[in-house]
Coordinates of C-alpha atoms in Angstrom, one line a residue:
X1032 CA -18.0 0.2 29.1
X1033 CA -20.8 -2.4 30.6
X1034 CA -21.1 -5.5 29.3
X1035 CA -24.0 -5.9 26.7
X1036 CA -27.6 -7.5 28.5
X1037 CA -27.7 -10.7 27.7
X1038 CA -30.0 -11.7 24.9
X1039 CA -33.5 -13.5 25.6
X1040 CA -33.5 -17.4 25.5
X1041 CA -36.5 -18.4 23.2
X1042 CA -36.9 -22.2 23.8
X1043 CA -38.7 -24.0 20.9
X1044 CA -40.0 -27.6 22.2
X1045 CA -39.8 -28.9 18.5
X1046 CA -42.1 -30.3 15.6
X1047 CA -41.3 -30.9 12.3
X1048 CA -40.9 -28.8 10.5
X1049 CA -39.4 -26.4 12.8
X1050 CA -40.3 -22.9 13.1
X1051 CA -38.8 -20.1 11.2
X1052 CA -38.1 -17.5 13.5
X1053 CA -34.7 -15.5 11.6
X1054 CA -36.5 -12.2 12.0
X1055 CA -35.2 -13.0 15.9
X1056 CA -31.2 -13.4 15.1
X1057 CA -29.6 -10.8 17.0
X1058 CA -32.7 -10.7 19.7
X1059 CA -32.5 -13.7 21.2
X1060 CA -31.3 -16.7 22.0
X1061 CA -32.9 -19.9 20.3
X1062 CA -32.9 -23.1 22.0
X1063 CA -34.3 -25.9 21.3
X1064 CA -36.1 -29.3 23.4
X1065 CA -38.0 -32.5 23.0
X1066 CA -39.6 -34.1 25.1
X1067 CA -36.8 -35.9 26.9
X1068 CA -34.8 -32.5 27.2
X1069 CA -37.8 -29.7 28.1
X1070 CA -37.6 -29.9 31.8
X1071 CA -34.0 -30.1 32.1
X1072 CA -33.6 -27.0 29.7
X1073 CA -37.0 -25.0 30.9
X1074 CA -35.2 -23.1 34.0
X1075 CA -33.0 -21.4 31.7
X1076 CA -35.6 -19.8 29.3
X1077 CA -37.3 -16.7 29.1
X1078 CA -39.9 -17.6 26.5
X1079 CA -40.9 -21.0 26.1
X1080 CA -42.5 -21.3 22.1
X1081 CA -44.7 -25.1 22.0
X1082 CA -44.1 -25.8 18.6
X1083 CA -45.0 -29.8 19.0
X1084 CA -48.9 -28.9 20.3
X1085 CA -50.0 -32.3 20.1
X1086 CA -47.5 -32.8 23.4
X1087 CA -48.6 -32.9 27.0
X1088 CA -44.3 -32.7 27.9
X1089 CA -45.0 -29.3 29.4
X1090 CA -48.0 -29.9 31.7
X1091 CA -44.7 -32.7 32.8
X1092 CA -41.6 -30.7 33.0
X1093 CA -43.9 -27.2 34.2
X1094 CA -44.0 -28.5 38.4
X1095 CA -40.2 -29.2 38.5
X1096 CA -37.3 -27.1 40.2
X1097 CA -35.7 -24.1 39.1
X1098 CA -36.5 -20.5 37.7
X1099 CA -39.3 -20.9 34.6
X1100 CA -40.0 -18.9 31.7
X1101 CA -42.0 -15.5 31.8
X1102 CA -44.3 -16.2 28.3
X1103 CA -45.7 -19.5 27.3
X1104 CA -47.0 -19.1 23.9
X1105 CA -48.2 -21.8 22.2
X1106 CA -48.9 -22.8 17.9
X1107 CA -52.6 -23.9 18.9
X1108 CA -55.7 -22.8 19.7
X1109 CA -56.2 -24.8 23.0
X1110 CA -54.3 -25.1 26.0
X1111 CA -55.3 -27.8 27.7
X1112 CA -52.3 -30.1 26.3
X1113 CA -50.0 -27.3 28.5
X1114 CA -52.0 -26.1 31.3
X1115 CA -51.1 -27.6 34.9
X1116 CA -52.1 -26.4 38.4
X1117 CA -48.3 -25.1 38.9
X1118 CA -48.2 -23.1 35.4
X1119 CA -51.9 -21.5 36.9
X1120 CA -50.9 -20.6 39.5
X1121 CA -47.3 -19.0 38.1
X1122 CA -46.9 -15.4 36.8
X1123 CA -45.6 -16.6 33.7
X1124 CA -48.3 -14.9 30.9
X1125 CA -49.8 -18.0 28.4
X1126 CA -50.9 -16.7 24.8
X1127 CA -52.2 -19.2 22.1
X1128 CA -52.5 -18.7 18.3
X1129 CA -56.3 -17.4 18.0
X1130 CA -57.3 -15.4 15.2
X1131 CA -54.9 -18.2 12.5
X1132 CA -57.2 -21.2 12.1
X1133 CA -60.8 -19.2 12.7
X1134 CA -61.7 -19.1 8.5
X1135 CA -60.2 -22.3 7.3
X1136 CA -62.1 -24.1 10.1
X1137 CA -65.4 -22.4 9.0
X1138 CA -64.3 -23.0 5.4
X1139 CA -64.1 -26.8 6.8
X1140 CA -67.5 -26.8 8.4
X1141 CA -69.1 -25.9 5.3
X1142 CA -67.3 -28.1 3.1
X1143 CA -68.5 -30.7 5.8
X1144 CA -71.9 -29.5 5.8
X1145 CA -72.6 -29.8 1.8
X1146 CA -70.6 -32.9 1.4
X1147 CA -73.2 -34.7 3.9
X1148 CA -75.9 -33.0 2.2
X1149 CA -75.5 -33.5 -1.2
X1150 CA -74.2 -37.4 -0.2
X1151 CA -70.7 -36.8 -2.3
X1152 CA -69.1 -39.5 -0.1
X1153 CA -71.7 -42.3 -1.2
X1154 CA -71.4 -40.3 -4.9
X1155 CA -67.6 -41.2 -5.0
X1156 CA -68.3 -44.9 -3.6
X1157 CA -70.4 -45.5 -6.6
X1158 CA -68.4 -43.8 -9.1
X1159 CA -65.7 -46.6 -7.8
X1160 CA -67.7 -48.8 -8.2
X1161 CA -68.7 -48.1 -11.8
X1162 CA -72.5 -47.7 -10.6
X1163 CA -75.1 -45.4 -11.9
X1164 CA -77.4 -44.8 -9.1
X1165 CA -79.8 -41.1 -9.2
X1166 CA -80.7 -39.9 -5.6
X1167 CA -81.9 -36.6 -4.1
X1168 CA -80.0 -34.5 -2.2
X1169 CA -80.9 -32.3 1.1
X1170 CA -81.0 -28.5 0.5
X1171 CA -78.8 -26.8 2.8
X1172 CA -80.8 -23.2 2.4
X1173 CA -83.1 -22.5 5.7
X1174 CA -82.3 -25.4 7.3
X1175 CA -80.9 -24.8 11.2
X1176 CA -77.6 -25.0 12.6
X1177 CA -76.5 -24.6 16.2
X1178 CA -72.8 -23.4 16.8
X1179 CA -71.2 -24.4 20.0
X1180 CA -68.5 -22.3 21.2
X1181 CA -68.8 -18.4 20.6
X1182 CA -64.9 -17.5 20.3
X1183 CA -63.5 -16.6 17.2
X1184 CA -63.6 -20.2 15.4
X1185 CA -67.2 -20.6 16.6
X1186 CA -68.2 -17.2 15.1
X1187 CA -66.7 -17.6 11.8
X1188 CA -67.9 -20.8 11.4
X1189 CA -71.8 -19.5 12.3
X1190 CA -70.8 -16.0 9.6
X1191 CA -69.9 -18.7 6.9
X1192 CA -73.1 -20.8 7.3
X1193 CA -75.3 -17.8 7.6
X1194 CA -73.6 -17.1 4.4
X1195 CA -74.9 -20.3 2.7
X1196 CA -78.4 -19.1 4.2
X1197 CA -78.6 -21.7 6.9
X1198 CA -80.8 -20.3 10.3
X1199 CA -77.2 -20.4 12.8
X1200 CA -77.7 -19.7 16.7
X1201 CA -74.8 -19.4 18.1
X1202 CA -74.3 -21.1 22.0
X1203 CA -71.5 -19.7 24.5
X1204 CA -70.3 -20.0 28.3
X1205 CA -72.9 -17.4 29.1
X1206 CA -76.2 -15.5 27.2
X1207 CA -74.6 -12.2 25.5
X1208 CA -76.2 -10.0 22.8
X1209 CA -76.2 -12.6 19.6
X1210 CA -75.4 -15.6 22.0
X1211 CA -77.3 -17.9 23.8
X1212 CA -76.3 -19.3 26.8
X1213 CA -75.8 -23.3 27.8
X1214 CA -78.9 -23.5 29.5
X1215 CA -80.7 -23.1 25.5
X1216 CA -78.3 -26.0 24.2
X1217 CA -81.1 -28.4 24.6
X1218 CA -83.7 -27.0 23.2
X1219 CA -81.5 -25.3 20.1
X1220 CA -80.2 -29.0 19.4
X1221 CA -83.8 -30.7 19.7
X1222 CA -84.9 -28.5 16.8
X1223 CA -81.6 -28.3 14.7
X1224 CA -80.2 -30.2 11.7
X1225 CA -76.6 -29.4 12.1
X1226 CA -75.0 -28.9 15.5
X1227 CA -71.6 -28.1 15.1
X1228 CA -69.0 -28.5 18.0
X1229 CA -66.5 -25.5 18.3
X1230 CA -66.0 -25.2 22.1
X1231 CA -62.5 -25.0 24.1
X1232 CA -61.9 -28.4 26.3
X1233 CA -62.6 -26.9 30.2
X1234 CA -64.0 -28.9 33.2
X1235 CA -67.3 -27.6 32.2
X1236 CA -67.0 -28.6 28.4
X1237 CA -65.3 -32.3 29.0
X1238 CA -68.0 -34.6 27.9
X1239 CA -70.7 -32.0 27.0
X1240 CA -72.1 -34.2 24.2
X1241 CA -72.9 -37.5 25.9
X1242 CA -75.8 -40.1 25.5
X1243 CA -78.5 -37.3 26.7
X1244 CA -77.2 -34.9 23.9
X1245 CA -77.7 -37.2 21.1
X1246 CA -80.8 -38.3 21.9
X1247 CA -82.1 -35.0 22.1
X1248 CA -81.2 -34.8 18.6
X1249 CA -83.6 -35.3 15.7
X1250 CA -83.2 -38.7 13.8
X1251 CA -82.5 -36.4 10.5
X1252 CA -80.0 -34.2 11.9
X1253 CA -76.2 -34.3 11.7
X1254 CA -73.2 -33.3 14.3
X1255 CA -69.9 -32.3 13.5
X1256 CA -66.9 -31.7 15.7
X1257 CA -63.8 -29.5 14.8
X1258 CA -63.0 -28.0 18.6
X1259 CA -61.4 -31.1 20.8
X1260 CA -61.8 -34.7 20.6
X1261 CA -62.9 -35.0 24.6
X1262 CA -66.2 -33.0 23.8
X1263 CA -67.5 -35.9 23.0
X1264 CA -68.3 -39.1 24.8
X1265 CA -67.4 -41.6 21.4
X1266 CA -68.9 -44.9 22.8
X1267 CA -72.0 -42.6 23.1
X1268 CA -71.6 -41.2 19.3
X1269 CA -71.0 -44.9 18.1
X1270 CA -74.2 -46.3 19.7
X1271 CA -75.9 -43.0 17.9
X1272 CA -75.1 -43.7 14.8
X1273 CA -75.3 -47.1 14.9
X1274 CA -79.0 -46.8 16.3
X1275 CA -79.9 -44.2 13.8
X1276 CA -80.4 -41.6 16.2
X1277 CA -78.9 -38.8 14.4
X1278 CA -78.3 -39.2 10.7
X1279 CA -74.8 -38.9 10.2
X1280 CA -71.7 -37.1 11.9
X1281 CA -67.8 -35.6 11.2
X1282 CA -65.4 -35.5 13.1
X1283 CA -62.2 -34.0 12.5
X1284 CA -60.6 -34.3 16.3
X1285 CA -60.3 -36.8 18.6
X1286 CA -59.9 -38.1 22.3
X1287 CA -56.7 -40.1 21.2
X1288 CA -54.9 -39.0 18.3
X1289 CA -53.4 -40.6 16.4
X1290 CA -56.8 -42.5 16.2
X1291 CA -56.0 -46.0 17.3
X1292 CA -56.6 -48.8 14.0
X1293 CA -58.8 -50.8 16.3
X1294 CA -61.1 -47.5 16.8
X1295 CA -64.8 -48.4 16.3
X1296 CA -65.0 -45.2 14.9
X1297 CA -63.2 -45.9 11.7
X1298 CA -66.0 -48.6 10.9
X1299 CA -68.9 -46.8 12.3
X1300 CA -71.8 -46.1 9.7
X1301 CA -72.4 -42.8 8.7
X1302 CA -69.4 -41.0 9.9
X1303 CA -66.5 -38.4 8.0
X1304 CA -63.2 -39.4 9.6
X1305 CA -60.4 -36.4 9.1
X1306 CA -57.2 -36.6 10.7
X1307 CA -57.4 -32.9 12.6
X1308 CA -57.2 -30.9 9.7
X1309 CA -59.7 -28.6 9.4
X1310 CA -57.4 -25.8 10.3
X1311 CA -54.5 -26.5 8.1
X1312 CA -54.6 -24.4 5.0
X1313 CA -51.2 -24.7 2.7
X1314 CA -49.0 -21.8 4.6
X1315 CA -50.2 -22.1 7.9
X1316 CA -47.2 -22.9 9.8
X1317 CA -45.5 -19.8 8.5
X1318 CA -48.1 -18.2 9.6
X1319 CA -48.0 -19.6 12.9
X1320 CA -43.9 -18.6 13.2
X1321 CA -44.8 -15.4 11.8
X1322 CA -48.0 -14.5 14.6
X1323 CA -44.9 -16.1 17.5
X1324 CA -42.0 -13.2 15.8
X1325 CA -44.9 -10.9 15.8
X1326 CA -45.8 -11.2 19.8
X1327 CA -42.3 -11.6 20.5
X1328 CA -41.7 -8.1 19.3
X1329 CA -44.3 -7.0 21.5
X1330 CA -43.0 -8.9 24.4
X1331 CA -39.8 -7.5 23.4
X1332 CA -41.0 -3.5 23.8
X1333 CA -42.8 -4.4 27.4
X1334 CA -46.1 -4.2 25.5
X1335 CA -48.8 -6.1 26.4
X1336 CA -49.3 -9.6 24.5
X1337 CA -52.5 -10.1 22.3
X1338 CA -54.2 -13.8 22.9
X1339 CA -53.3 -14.4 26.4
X1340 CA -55.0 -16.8 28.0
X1341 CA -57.1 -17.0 31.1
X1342 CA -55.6 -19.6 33.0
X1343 CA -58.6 -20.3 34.9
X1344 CA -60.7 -20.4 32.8
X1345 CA -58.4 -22.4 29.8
X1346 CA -59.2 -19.8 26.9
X1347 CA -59.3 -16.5 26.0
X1348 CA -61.2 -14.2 27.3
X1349 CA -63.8 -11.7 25.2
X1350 CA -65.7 -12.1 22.0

């Protein structure tokens, strides 16, 4: 009688907590890797799971010797923290985990939105403070948003602020029924009083909102970024707000995270610091593990993988 196959060798390059992935006992092997292990156990995997997506280890360990895994899926939205010219240019399929953080970062947005609006961060300094001070608030109803980033986050996040009656255009890669291409960005912005950052970090993305952006901005209106921290030029967001060229701003990722104490962002006037949140809703990790035991089933049958990435291009694909 022939020896049974060997089983699959899932290795998980590790966060805490760490996944939970028992539905797999029996299917495969689990193996696990920090940073200091990954590229010495990467020619041994199959599937390589990036648990720890705040790590660039794998863009590291990827160009080294030996065989390397067939599936790279990984608990994020982008990819840019694991995409390297050798892993491009391999076989070796990439997914991400699109379609788990699309409402709670619209839910975010929102929240963002009417906080600035109705000035509940100056409402809670005063209530600190013991002070009694009536103001008007800005009604949210007909003013105009522009979306930027037409994937899945982007479109929730323009369906929840259409919901709270806001005018939302929504701005992709390229003009599509609904969607307005980059060449409109300028114009949208110039006339907007929200503009809301959703995009994934590519080549053509990487500094998109710079000094010219902001001053195309009206003084009144407000920017907020929930889709990567290197969107954004921040010496060029600081001088914005300290000017008063745009009237306020959130931003909930960064270009180095942790954010660095000696940031002039923490100090900047005007601006909602969150520590890359938006998409964390209590439960979502299991729901992360739970999406990975889901593809891995898939993978499992020979059946082709939802989410998978075009390497090229750093997202994926379709609306």
């Amino acid at each position: 009688m022939a020896d049974p196959a060997p089983l699959p060798t899932v290795l998980v390059l590790d966060a805490d907590p760490l996944p939970r992935l028992g539905r797999l006992t029996g299917r495969a092997r689990i193996e696990h890797a920090d940073e200091s292990t990954l590229a010495a156990r990467l020619p041994r995997a199959d599937v390589l799971l990036v648990w720890d997506f705040t790590s660039h280890a794998v863009r590291a360990a990827w160009p080294g010797e030996g065989r390397r895994p067939r599936w790279v899926h990984t608990a994020s939205a982008g990819v840019d923290h694991l995409l390297c010219p050798e892993l491009t240019a391999a076989d070796t399929v990439v997914t991400n985990a699109r379609g788990i953080f699309d409402q709670p970062v619209a839910e975010y947005v929102a929240g963002l939105v009417l906080a600035m609006a109705k000035d509940l961060p100056r409402t809670w300094d005063l209530q600190r403070e013991g002070t009694w001070r009536h103001r008007e608030s800005q009604r949210v109803a007909g003013t105009r948003a522009v979306v930027v980033g037409s994937g899945p986050v982007g479109r929730a996040i323009a369906r929840t602020l259409r919901a709270l009656d806001l005018r939302t255009a929504l701005v992709g890669r390229a003009p599509a029924t609904g969607i307005h291409g980059p060449e409109d960005l300028d114009r949208l912005m110039a006339r907007a009083d929200w503009v809301i950052a959703a995009a994934p970090l590519t080549e053509a993305t990487r500094g998109m909102f710079d000094r010219h952006r902001f001053g195309v901005m009206q003084p009144s209106a407000r920017f907020v970024n929930v889709g990567r921290g290197q969107l954004v030029v921040e010496e060029a967001l600081v001088d914005a707000l300290t000017r008063r060229w745009i009237a306020g701003a959130a931003l909930d990722v960064f270009a180095t995270e942790p954010l660095p104490p000696d940031s002039p962002l923490w100090q900047v006037p005007n601006l909602l610091v969150s520590p890359h949140m938006s998409g964390d809703t209590v439960g979502w990790r299991d729901e992360l593990g739970a999406q990975f035991v889901d593809f891995y089933d898939r993978w499992e049958a020979g059946r082709p993988l939802p989410n998978t990435v075009d390497k090229q291009r750093g997202y994926v694909r379709g609306r």
